[in-house]
Coordinates of C-alpha atoms and ligand atoms in Angstrom, one line a residue:
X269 CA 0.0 0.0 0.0
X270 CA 1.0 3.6 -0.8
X271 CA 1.8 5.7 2.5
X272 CA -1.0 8.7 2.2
X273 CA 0.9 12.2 1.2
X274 CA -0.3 15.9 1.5
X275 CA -2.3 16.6 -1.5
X276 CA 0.1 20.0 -1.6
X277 CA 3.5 22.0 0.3
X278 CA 0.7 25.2 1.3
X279 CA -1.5 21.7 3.2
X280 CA 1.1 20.3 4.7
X281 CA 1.9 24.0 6.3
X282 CA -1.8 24.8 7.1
X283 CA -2.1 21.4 9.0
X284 CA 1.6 22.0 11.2
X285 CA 0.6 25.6 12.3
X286 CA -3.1 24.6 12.9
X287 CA -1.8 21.6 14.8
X288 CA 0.8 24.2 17.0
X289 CA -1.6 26.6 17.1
X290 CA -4.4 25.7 19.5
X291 CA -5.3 27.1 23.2
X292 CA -2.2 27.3 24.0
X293 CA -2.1 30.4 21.9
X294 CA -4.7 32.3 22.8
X295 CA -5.4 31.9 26.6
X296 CA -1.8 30.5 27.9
X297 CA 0.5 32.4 25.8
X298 CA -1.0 35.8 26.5
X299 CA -1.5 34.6 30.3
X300 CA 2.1 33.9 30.8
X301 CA 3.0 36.8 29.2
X302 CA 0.8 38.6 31.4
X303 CA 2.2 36.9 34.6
X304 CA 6.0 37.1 33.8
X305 CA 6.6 40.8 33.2
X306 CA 4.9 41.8 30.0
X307 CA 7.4 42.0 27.2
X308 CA 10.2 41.2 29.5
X309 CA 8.6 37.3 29.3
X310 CA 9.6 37.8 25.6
X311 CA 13.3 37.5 26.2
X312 CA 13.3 33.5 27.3
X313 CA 10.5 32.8 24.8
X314 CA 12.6 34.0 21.9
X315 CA 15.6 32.4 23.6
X316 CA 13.6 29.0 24.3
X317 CA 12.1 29.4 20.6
X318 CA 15.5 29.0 19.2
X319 CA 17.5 26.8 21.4
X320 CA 15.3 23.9 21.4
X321 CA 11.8 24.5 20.0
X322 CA 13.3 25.4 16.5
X323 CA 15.9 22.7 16.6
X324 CA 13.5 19.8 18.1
X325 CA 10.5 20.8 15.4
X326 CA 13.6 20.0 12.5
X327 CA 14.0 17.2 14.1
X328 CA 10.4 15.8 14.0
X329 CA 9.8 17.2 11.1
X330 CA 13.0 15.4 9.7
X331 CA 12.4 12.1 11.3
X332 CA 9.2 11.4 10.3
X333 CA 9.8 12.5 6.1
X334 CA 12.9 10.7 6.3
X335 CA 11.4 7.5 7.8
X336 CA 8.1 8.0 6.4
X337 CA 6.5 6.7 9.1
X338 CA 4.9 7.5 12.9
X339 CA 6.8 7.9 15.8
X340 CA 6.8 4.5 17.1
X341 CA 8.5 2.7 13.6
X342 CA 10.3 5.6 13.2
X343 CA 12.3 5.6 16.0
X344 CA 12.0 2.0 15.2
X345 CA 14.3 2.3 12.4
X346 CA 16.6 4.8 14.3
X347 CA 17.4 2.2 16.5
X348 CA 15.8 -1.5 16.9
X349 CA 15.5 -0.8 21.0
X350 CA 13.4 3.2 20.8
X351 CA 10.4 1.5 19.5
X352 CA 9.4 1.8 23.0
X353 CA 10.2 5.6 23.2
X354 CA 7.1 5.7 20.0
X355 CA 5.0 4.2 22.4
X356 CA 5.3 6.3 25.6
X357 CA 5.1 9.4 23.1
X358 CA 1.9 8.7 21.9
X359 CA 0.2 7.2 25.2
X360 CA 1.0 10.6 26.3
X361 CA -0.5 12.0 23.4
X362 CA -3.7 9.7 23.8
X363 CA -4.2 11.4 27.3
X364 CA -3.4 14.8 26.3
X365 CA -6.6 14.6 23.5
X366 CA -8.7 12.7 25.9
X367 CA -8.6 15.8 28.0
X368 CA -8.0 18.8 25.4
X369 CA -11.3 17.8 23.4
X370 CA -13.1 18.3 27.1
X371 CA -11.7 21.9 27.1
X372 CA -13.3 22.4 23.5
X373 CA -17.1 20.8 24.8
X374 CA -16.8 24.0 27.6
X375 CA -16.3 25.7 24.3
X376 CA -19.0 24.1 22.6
X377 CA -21.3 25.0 25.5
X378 CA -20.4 28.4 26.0
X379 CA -20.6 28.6 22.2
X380 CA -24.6 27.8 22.0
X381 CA -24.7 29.7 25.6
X382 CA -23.6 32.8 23.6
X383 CA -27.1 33.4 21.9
X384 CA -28.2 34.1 25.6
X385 CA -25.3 35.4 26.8
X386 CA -25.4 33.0 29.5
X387 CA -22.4 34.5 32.1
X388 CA -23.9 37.8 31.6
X389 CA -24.7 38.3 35.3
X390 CA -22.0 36.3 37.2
X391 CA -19.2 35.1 34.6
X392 CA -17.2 32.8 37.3
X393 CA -20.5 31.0 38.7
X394 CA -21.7 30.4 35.1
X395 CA -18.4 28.6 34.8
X396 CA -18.3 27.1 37.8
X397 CA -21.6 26.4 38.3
X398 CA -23.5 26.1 35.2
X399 CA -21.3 25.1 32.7
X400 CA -18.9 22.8 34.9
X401 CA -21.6 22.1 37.7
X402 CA -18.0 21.7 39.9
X403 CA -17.8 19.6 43.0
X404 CA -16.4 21.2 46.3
X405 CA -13.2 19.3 46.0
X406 CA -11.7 16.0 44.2
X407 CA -12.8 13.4 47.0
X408 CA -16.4 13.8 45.8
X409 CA -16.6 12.8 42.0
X410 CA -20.7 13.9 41.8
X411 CA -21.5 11.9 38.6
X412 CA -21.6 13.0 35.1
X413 CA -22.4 16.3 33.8
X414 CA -24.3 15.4 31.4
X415 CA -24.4 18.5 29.0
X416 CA -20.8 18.3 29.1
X417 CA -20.7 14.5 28.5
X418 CA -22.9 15.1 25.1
X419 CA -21.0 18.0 24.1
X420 CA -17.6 15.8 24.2
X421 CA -19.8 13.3 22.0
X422 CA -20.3 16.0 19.5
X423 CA -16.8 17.2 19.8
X424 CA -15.5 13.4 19.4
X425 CA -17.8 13.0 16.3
X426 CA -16.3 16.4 14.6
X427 CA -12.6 15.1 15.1
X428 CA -13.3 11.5 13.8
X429 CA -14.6 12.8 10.5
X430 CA -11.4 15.2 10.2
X431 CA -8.9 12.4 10.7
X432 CA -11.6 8.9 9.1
X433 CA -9.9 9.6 5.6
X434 CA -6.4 10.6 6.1
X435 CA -4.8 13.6 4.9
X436 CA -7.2 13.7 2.6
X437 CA -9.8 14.9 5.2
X438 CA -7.5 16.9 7.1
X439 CA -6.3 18.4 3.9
X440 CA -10.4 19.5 3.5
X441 CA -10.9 20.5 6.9
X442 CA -7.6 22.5 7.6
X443 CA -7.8 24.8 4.7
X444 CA -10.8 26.3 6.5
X445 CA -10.4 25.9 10.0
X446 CA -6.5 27.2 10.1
X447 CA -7.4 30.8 8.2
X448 CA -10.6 31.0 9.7
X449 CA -9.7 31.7 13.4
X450 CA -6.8 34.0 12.4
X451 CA -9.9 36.3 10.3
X452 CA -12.1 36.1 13.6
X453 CA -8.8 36.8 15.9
X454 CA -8.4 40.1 13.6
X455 CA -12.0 40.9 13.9
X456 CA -12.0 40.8 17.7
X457 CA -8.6 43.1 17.5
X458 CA -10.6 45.9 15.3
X459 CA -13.4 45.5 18.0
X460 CA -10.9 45.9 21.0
X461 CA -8.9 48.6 19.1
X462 CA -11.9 50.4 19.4
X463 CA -13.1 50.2 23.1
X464 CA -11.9 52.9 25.8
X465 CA -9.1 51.9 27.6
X466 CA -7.4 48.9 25.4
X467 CA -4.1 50.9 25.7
X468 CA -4.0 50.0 29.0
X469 CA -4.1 46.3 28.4
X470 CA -1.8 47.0 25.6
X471 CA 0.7 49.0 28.1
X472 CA 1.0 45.8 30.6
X473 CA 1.5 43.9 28.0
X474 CA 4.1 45.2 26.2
X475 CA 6.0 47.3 28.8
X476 CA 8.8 44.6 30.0
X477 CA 9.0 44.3 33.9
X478 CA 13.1 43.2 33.3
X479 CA 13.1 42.0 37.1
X480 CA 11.3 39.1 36.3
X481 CA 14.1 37.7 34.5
X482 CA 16.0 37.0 37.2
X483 CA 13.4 34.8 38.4
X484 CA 13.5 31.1 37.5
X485 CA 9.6 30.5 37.1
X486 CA 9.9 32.4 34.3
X487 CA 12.5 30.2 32.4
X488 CA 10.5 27.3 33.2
X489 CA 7.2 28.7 31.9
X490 CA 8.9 29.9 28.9
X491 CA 10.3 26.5 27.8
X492 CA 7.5 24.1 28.6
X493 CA 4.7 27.0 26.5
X494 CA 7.6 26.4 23.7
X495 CA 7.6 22.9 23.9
X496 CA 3.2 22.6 24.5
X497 CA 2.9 25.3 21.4
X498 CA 5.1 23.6 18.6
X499 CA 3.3 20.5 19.7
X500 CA 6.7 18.9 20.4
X501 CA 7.2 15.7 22.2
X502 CA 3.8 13.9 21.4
X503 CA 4.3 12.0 17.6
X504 CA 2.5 15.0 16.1
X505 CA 5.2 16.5 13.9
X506 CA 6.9 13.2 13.1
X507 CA 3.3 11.9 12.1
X508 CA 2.9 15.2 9.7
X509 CA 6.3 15.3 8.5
X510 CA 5.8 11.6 7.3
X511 CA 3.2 12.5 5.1
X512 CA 5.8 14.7 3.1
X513 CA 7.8 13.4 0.4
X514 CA 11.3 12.3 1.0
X515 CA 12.7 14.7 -0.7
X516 CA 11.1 18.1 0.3
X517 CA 12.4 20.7 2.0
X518 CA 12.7 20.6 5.9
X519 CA 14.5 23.8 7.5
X520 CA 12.0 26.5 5.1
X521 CA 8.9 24.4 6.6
X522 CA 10.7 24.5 9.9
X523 CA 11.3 28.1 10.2
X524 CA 7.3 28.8 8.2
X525 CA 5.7 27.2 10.9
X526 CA 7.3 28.0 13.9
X527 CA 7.7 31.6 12.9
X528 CA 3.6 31.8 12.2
X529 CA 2.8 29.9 15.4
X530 CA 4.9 32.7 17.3
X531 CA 3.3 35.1 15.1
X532 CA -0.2 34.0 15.7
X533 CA 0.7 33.9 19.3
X534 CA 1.6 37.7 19.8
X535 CA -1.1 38.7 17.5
X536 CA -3.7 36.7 20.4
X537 CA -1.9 38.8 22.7
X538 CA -2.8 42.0 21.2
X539 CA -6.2 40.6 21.1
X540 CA -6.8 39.3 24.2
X541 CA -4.7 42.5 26.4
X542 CA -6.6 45.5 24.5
X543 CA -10.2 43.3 25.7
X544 CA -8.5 42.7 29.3
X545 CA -7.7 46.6 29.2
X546 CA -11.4 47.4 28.3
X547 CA -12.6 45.3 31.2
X548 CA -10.2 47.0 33.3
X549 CA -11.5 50.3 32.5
X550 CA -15.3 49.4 32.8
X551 CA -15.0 47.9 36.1
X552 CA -11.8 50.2 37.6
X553 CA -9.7 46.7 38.4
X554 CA -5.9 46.8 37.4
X555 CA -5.2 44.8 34.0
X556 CA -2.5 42.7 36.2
X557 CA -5.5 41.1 38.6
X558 CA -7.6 40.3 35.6
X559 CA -4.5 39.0 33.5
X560 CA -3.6 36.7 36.6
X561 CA -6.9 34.6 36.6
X562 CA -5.1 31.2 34.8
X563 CA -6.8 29.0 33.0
X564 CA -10.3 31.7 34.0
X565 CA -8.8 33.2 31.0
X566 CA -10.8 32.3 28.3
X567 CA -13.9 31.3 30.6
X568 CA -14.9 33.6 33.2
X569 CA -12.6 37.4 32.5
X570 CA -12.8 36.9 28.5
X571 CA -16.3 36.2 28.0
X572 CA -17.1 38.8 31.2
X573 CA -15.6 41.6 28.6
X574 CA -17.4 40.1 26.1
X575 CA -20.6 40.3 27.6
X576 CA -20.2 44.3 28.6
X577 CA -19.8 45.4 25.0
X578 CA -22.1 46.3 22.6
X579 CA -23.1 43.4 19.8
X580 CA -22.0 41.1 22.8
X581 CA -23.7 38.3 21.4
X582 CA -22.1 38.0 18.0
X583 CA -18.6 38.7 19.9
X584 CA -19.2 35.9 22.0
X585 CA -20.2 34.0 19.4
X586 CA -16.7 34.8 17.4
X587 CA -14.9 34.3 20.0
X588 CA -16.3 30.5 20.4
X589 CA -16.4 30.2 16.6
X590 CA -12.4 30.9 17.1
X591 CA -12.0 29.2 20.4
X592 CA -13.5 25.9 18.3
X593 CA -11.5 26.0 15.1
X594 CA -8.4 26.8 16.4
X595 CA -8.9 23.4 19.3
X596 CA -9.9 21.3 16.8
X597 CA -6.8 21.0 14.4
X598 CA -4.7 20.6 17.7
X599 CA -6.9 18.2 18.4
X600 CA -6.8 15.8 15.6
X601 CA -3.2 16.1 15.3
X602 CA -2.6 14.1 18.4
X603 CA -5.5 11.6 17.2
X604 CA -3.2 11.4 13.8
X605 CA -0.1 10.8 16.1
X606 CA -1.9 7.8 17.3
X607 CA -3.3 6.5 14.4
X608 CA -0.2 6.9 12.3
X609 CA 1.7 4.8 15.4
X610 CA -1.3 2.3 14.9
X611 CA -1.4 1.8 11.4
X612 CA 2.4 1.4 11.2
X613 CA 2.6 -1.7 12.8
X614 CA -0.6 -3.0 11.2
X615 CA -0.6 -1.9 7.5
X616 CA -3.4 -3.7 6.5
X617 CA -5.3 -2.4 9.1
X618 CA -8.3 0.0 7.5
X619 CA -7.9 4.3 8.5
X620 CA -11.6 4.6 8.8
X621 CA -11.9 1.8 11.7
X622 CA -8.6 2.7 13.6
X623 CA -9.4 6.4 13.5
X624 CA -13.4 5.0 14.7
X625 CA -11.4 2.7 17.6
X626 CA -9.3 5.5 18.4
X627 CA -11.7 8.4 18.9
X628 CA -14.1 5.8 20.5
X629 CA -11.5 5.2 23.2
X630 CA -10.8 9.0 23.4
X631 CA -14.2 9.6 24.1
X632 CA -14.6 6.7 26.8
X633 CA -11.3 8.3 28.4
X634 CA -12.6 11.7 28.8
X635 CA -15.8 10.6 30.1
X636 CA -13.7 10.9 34.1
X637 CA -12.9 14.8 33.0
X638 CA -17.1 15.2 32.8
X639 CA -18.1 14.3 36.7
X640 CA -18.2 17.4 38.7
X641 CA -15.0 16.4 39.6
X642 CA -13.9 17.1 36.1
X643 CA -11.8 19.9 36.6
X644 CA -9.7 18.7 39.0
X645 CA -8.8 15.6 37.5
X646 CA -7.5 17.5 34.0
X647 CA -5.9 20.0 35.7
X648 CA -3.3 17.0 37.5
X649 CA -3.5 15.3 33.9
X650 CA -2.2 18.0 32.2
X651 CA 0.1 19.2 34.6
X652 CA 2.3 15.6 34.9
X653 CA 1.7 14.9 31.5
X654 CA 3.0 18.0 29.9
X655 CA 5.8 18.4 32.3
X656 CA 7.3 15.1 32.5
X657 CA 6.1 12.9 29.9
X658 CA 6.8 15.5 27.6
X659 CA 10.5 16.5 28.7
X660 CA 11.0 13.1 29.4
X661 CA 10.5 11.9 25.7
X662 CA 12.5 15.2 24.4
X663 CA 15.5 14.4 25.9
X664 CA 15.0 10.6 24.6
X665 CA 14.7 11.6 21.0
X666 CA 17.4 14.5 21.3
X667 CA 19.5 11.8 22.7
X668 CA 18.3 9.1 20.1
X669 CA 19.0 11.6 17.3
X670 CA 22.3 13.3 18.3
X671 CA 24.3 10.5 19.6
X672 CA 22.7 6.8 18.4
X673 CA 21.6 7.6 15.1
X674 CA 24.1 10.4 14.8
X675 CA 23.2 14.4 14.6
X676 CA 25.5 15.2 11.9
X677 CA 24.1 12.0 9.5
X678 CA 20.6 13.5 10.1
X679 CA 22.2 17.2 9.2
X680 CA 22.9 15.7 6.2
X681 CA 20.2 14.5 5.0
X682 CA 18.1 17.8 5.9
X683 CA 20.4 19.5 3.9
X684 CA 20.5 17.4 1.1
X685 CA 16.8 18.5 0.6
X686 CA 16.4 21.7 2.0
X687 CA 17.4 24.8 -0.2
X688 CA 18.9 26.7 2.6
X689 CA 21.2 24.8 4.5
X690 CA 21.3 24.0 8.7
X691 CA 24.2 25.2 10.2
X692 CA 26.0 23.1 12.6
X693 CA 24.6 24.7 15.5
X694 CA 21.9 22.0 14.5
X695 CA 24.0 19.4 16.0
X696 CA 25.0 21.7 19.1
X697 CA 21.5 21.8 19.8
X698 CA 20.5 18.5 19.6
X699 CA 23.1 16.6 21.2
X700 CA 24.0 19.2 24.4
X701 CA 21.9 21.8 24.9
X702 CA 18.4 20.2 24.6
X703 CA 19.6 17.2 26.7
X704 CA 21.4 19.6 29.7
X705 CA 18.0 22.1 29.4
X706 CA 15.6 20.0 29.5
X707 CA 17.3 17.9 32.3
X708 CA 17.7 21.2 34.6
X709 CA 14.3 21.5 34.0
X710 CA 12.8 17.9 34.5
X711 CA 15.2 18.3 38.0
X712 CA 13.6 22.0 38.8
X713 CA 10.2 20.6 38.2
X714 CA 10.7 17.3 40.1
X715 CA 12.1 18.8 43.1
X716 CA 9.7 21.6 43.0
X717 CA 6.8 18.7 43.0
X718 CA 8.5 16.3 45.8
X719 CA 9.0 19.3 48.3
X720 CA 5.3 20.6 48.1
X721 CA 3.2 18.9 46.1
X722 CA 1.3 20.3 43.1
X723 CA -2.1 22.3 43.9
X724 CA -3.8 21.4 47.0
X725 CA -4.9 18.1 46.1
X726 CA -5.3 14.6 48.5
X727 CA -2.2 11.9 47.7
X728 CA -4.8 9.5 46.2
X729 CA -5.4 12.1 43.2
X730 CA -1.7 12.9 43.0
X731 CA -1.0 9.5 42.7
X732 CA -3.2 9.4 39.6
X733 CA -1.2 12.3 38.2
X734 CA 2.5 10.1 38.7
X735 CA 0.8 6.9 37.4
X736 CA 0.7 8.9 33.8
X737 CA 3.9 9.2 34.0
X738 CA 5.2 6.2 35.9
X739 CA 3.5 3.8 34.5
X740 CA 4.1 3.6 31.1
X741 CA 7.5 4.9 32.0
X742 CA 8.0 1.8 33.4
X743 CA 6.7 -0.1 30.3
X744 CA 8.4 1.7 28.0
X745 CA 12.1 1.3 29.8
X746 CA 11.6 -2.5 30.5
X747 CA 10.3 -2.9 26.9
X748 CA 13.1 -0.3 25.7
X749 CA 15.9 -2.5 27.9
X750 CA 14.5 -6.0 26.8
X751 CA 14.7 -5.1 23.1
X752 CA 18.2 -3.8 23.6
X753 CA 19.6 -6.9 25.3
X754 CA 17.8 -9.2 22.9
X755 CA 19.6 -7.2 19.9
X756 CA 22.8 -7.3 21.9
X757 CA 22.8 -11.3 22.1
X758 CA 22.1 -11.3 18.4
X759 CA 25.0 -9.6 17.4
X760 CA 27.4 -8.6 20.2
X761 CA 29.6 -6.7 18.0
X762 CA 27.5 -3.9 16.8
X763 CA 27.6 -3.2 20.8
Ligands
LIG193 N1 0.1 23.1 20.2 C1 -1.3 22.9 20.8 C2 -1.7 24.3 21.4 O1 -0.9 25.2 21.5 C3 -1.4 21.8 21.7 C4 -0.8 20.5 21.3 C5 0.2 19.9 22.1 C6 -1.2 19.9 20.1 C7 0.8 18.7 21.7 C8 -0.6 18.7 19.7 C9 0.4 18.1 20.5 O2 -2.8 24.4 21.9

């Protein structure tokens, strides 16, 4: 069987930057940006941007067109013994989905809530309470919430037919929902641009707070938002890059989509800081307090500022419209990450069913994120997931890369079919400096986590949190060590 291809270069873009750009864009990037000093946060983005996001997305991006395949045979044919490394890459990525496509059914609901203007009187307890219906605390799970359960049906159902046929339906679907957003995201910035006070927003945002730099926090946060943004770590990229032909260019599409995910990211920024600086005026609050709210971002102080201007209703609306298309690509790039490790190993194995199995399974997975408790349990999800499953498996493949397989043979072969070469800062890159950073970091976070433990959840929940990443952890090394002693009996002098 043929492997399925991009139907064109211009695709293959529009599916990488609407897979990178997602939520993390518009509520996280801004927020951080927000809570780290304004443009002062800037500085380790950039810096983060080009020491390891840039380098890691060639790397993906190079991995999977050269191998043609999904992260699990890819690494596969790297080395016999990383197989394992594919797998723990896109377990994480099937719990990442199972959770993200929850965040998108609170946009689904807010989304049909917007005709009403639902929040319109008390944004945080239509969150809370209406649309989340949230327990009082983890211990007492409160059964399902069932609007929330259907919408994730109805989310689940949209991803399966983007992914059921390939490329082929991505290639439909992206073209649409990657340009779309960006129009609404400019429409919102003419509308904020012209409500009192967005210069205040804009002033907070941009005005760097050059203390903050000496603060470690902010080094963290700017690495792991590089990392989440370019969608690094998971089988995404390799998954897309495999679709390419062997002999297209790597470092322009490289440099095109991380370039226009950044882009798209300060652009939200703009958006989301001259809204904040409205709300700020109307209710006489300091921009900081309202920028500080988390992950009440986009739920509670975005729609609140929504709701207070005129034509609130079709703003909302917009906003959820945008909220929606820009979640969804993300969304079925992790399911594509999954299938493509699926159908790798079983070739014969028909798209349609696997992508039916896979986004049936998704579905069943998420159903813990709609109890009352459901807020609770993504926020540990995400939290180990991203942190250490994710840093964990970019060290592996930086490793993998730069010093099994060899950084300088994969330079090669990037230049060989890229127009404008990679320097050898490439290899720098990839074989010390994204290995020693992302370490300092894994230890940072680790330490940060074992002293005092992450929110102010009981041990039993924790414990769910370290069994994502433990568990298959485990797996994946015993699997990773068997394979490698089993190779090394074969044939002892390769070792
Ligand atoms: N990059 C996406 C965002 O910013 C999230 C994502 C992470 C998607 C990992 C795929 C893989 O929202």
């Amino acid at each position: 069987m043929t492997r399925q291809k991009w139907s064109s270069r211009t695709i293959f873009i529009l599916a990488a930057v609407g897979s990178a750009v997602g939520l993390g864009n518009v509520w996280r990037f801004p927020y951080l940006a927000g809570k780290y000093g304004g443009g002062a946060f800037l500085v380790p983005y950039a810096i983060a941007l080009i020491a390891v996001g840039i380098p890691l997305l060639m790397l993906e991006f190079a991995v999977g067109q050269k191998m043609q395949q999904g992260a699990i045979a890819s690494y596969k044919k790297l080395h016999p013994a990383f197989s394992a490394l594919g797998i723990f890459a896109v377990f994480s990525a099937f719990i990442i989905v199972s959770y993200y496509a929850v965040v998108m059914a609170w946009s689904l609901l807010y989304l049909l809530a917007s005709f009403r203007l639902g929040w319109s009187e008390d944004a945080s307890a239509f969150f809370y309470g209406e649309v989340l219906q949230i327990s009082e605390n983890i211990n007492t799970i409160g059964g399902i919430n069932w609007p929330v359960f259907i919408a994730l049906l109805l989310v689940w159902i949209a991803i399966y037919f983007c992914v059921w046929k390939g490329t082929k339906s991505v290639g439909n679907v992206v073209a649409y929902t990657v340009p779309l957003p960006v129009i609404l995201m400019a429409i919102l910035l003419i509308r904020g641009i012209t409500l009192p006070g967005f210069l205040n927003g804009w002033q907070f945002y941009l005005i760097p707070n050059w203390q903050q730099l000496i603060n470690p926090e902010v080094w963290t946060a700017a690495f792991s938002q590089i990392f989440f943004t370019l969608s690094l770590a998971f089988g995404t990229m390799i998954a897309y890059g495999s679709y390419k032909n062997s002999d297209d260019d790597i470092v322009a599409d490289t440099w095109t989509t991380a370039l226009l995910n950044s882009g798209i990211s300060l652009f939200s920024g703009f958006v989301v800081f001259a809204v904040l600086g409205y709300l700020a005026t109307i209710k006489d609050t300091p921009v900081p307090e309202l920028a500080a709210s988390g992950p009440g971002l986009a739920f509670i102080i975005f729609p609140e500022a929504l709701s207070q201007m005129p034509l609130a209703p079709i703003f909302s609306l917009l906003f959820f419209i945008m909220l929606l298309t820009l979640g969804i690509d993300s969304a079925f790039s992790l399911v594509e990450a999954i299938n493509a490790g699926i159908l790798d190993l079983r070739s014969d194995w028909d798209l349609a069913k696997v992508s039916l199995f896979v986004c049936s399974f998704g579905f069943i997975a998420g159903i813990i994120y709609t109890t009352k408790a459901g807020l609770y349990f993504l926020d540990i999800a995400d939290r180990f997931v991203l942190n250490y499953n994710g840093l964990l498996t970019g060290i592996f493949q930086a490793i993998l890369v730069g010093w099994i397989y060899g950084a300088e043979k994969m330079r090669r072969y990037i230049n060989e079919v890229s127009d404008r070469p990679v320097g050898k800062w490439w290899n720098i890159a990839i074989k010390y400096l994204i290995p020693i950073v992302l370490t300092a970091l894994l230890a940072t976070q680790l330490t940060r986590d074992l002293t005092s433990p992450y929110g102010q959840y009981p041990a039993w929940a924790l414990s769910l949190g370290w069994a994502c990443v433990i568990v298959p952890l485990t797996i994946c090394a015993a699997l990773l060590l068997k394979n490698w002693q089993k190779l090394r009996r074969r044939s002892p002098q390769t070792f």
